[in-house]
Amino acid sequence: MIPELPLFEQFPGLKEGLPHDNVCDLPSPIKKLNNVGEKLGLDHLYMKQDGIIGHPFGGNKVRKLEFLIADARRRGCKEVMTFGFAGSNHALATAVYASYAGLMSTSMLLPQPNAHYVRRNLLMSWKYDAELHQYPNKLLLSISTWYQLLRHRKITGKKPYVIPPGGSLPLGAAGFVNAAFELKQQIQQGQIPEPARIYVPMGTAGTYVGLLIGLKALDLKSQIFPVRVVDKHFTDEGKILKLFSDTVTLLRSSDPSFPGVQLSPDEIEINENFLGEGYARFTKEGMEAVSLMEETQGIQLDGTYTGKTFAALIADAGEQRIKKDDVVLFWNTLNAEDFSDEIEDIDYHELPKAFHRYFEQDVQPLDRSG
Ligand SMILES: *Cc1c(COP(=O)(O)O)cnc(C)c1O
């Protein structure tokens, strides 16, 4: 038997009202990181392992897609369309889990700095039959989106279900509201003491906002420390406030007993110091964090999201903003499943021409991973 989501157990109205398919392998385990904790002078450093919640592709996006793909099916859509940068984990996760649900998928992508993972993600999206498009800028992407929506509607007779970048719709963020409830259960079971600090990357903010709502609704004292990994014009304070209130409104419309929690602008404190030159541009600090985690724990982080976030945690430990006996939770949002077998026979020349350059040009200098 698949266990019920803790959010649904506590608020049965949400189970009735919200579309949801069991896709994730939940709860994600919590692991104590003794080796790296010792290096950083932290006695209680833990990691939430969202990397292994989905097969063949895990990571934070799968929590959101459990709800979004169920919604697409409930609405009778035959395909989904989503957006991101060329190597987007979200676009790949959407392609994989749409395909498992029998839906076609289209990814509308923008260019990004090259890295090995971009190649892997593109090949894997191709393997899962995603229709891939790349446009040089946002304007061409929006124009082409209208065109593709019409074209697809003509083919299937129904508009594709549109999922914005990162899946950060209120319904997607609900997946991370549940993640906070899951954490609460793990605290009650004694797997981790109540954390003083939780570190998460902040991209499109569904992860951060969902967790924040859940922590507030549960009255947990944990402070979230979101670390910016995308440029400011993609996710600003206004977007965070709107996603927060829209998500609470959605939950309360299905179950009015869900607490009417609020967020004031001065509570939003995003660590802006580790983005470096921009989205997916690896930084020295980020890659040092990746190496440290690999050497001490054998755990793989990445240069776009989790390395930058762990670098922020390292800096906070070094500058004594974290105390030795604070309980710290590093929320690892990165896929940890190895899918290299699935893509080894794919020739990149099969992909649309716009993507060949990721295979023909060098990766950025700081990307040493294979
Ligand atoms: C997308 C992504 C994030 C950011 O999550 P948001 O909900 O978009 O803020 C963090 N880590 C990884 C590995 C991701 O793929």
Coordinates of N, CA, C and O and ligand atoms in Angstrom, one line a residue, residues 57 59-61 64 88-90 165-168 176 200-208 229 279 302 305-306 332-335, ligand 1:
F57 N 13.8 9.5 -12.9 CA 14.4 10.8 -12.7 C 13.7 11.4 -11.5 O 12.5 11.6 -11.4
G59 N 14.3 14.3 -7.9 CA 14.5 15.7 -7.7 C 13.2 16.4 -7.4 O 12.1 15.8 -7.4
N60 N 13.3 17.7 -7.1 CA 12.1 18.4 -6.5 C 10.9 18.5 -7.5 O 9.8 18.7 -7.0
K61 N 11.2 18.5 -8.8 CA 10.1 18.7 -9.7 C 9.0 17.6 -9.7 O 7.9 17.9 -10.0
K64 N 6.0 18.3 -7.6 CA 5.0 19.2 -8.2 C 4.2 18.5 -9.3 O 3.0 18.7 -9.4
S88 N 16.9 22.2 -18.6 CA 16.0 22.2 -17.5 C 15.7 20.8 -16.9 O 15.2 19.9 -17.7
N89 N 15.9 20.7 -15.6 CA 15.4 19.5 -15.0 C 13.9 19.4 -15.0 O 13.3 18.3 -15.0
H90 N 13.3 20.5 -14.9 CA 11.8 20.5 -14.9 C 11.2 20.1 -16.2 O 10.3 19.3 -16.3
P165 N 7.3 27.6 -16.2 CA 8.7 27.2 -15.8 C 8.7 26.7 -14.4 O 8.1 27.3 -13.5
G166 N 9.4 25.6 -14.2 CA 9.6 25.1 -12.9 C 8.4 24.5 -12.2 O 8.4 24.0 -11.1
G167 N 7.2 24.5 -13.0 CA 6.0 23.9 -12.4 C 5.5 24.7 -11.2 O 4.7 24.2 -10.4
S168 N 5.9 26.0 -11.1 CA 5.6 26.8 -9.9 C 4.2 27.5 -10.1 O 4.1 28.7 -10.0
F176 N 5.0 20.8 -2.3 CA 6.0 21.2 -1.3 C 5.4 21.6 0.0 O 6.0 21.6 1.1
V200 N 17.4 25.8 1.0 CA 16.9 25.4 -0.3 C 17.4 26.3 -1.4 O 17.5 27.5 -1.2
P201 N 17.6 25.8 -2.6 CA 17.8 26.7 -3.8 C 16.5 27.4 -4.1 O 15.4 26.8 -3.9
M202 N 16.6 28.6 -4.6 CA 15.4 29.3 -5.1 C 15.5 29.6 -6.6 O 16.3 30.4 -7.0
G203 N 14.7 28.9 -7.4 CA 14.6 29.1 -8.8 C 13.3 29.9 -9.1 O 13.2 31.1 -8.9
T204 N 12.3 29.1 -9.5 CA 11.0 29.7 -9.7 C 10.2 29.8 -8.4 O 9.0 30.2 -8.4
A205 N 10.7 29.3 -7.3 CA 10.2 29.5 -5.9 C 9.1 28.6 -5.5 O 8.6 28.8 -4.3
G206 N 8.7 27.7 -6.3 CA 7.6 26.8 -5.8 C 8.1 25.9 -4.7 O 7.3 25.7 -3.7
T207 N 9.3 25.6 -4.7 CA 9.9 24.8 -3.6 C 9.9 25.6 -2.3 O 9.4 25.1 -1.3
Y208 N 10.5 26.8 -2.3 CA 10.6 27.7 -1.2 C 9.2 28.0 -0.7 O 8.9 27.9 0.5
V229 N 19.2 31.2 -7.3 CA 20.0 30.5 -8.3 C 19.6 31.0 -9.7 O 20.1 30.6 -10.7
Y279 N 22.2 32.5 -14.0 CA 21.6 31.2 -14.0 C 22.5 30.2 -14.7 O 23.0 30.5 -15.8
D302 N 25.4 19.8 -7.9 CA 25.5 20.3 -9.2 C 25.9 21.8 -9.2 O 25.8 22.5 -8.1
Y305 N 22.3 24.6 -9.2 CA 21.4 24.7 -8.0 C 22.0 24.4 -6.7 O 22.1 25.2 -5.8
T306 N 22.3 23.1 -6.5 CA 22.6 22.6 -5.1 C 24.0 23.0 -4.7 O 24.2 23.2 -3.5
N332 N 18.1 18.7 -0.4 CA 18.8 18.3 -1.7 C 17.7 18.1 -2.8 O 17.0 17.1 -2.8
T333 N 17.6 19.0 -3.7 CA 16.6 19.0 -4.7 C 17.0 18.4 -6.0 O 16.2 18.3 -6.9
L334 N 18.2 17.9 -6.1 CA 18.8 17.4 -7.3 C 18.5 15.9 -7.6 O 18.6 15.1 -6.7
N335 N 18.1 15.6 -8.8 CA 18.0 14.2 -9.2 C 19.2 13.4 -8.8 O 20.4 13.9 -9.0
Ligands
LIG1 C1 14.2 23.5 -10.4 C2 15.2 23.2 -9.4 C3 15.3 23.9 -8.2 C4 14.5 25.2 -8.0 O1 13.2 24.9 -7.6 P1 12.1 26.0 -7.7 O2 10.9 25.4 -7.1 O3 12.0 26.3 -9.2 O4 12.6 27.2 -6.9 C5 16.3 23.6 -7.3 N1 17.1 22.5 -7.5 C6 17.0 21.8 -8.6 C7 18.0 20.6 -8.8 C8 16.1 22.1 -9.6 O5 16.0 21.3 -10.7

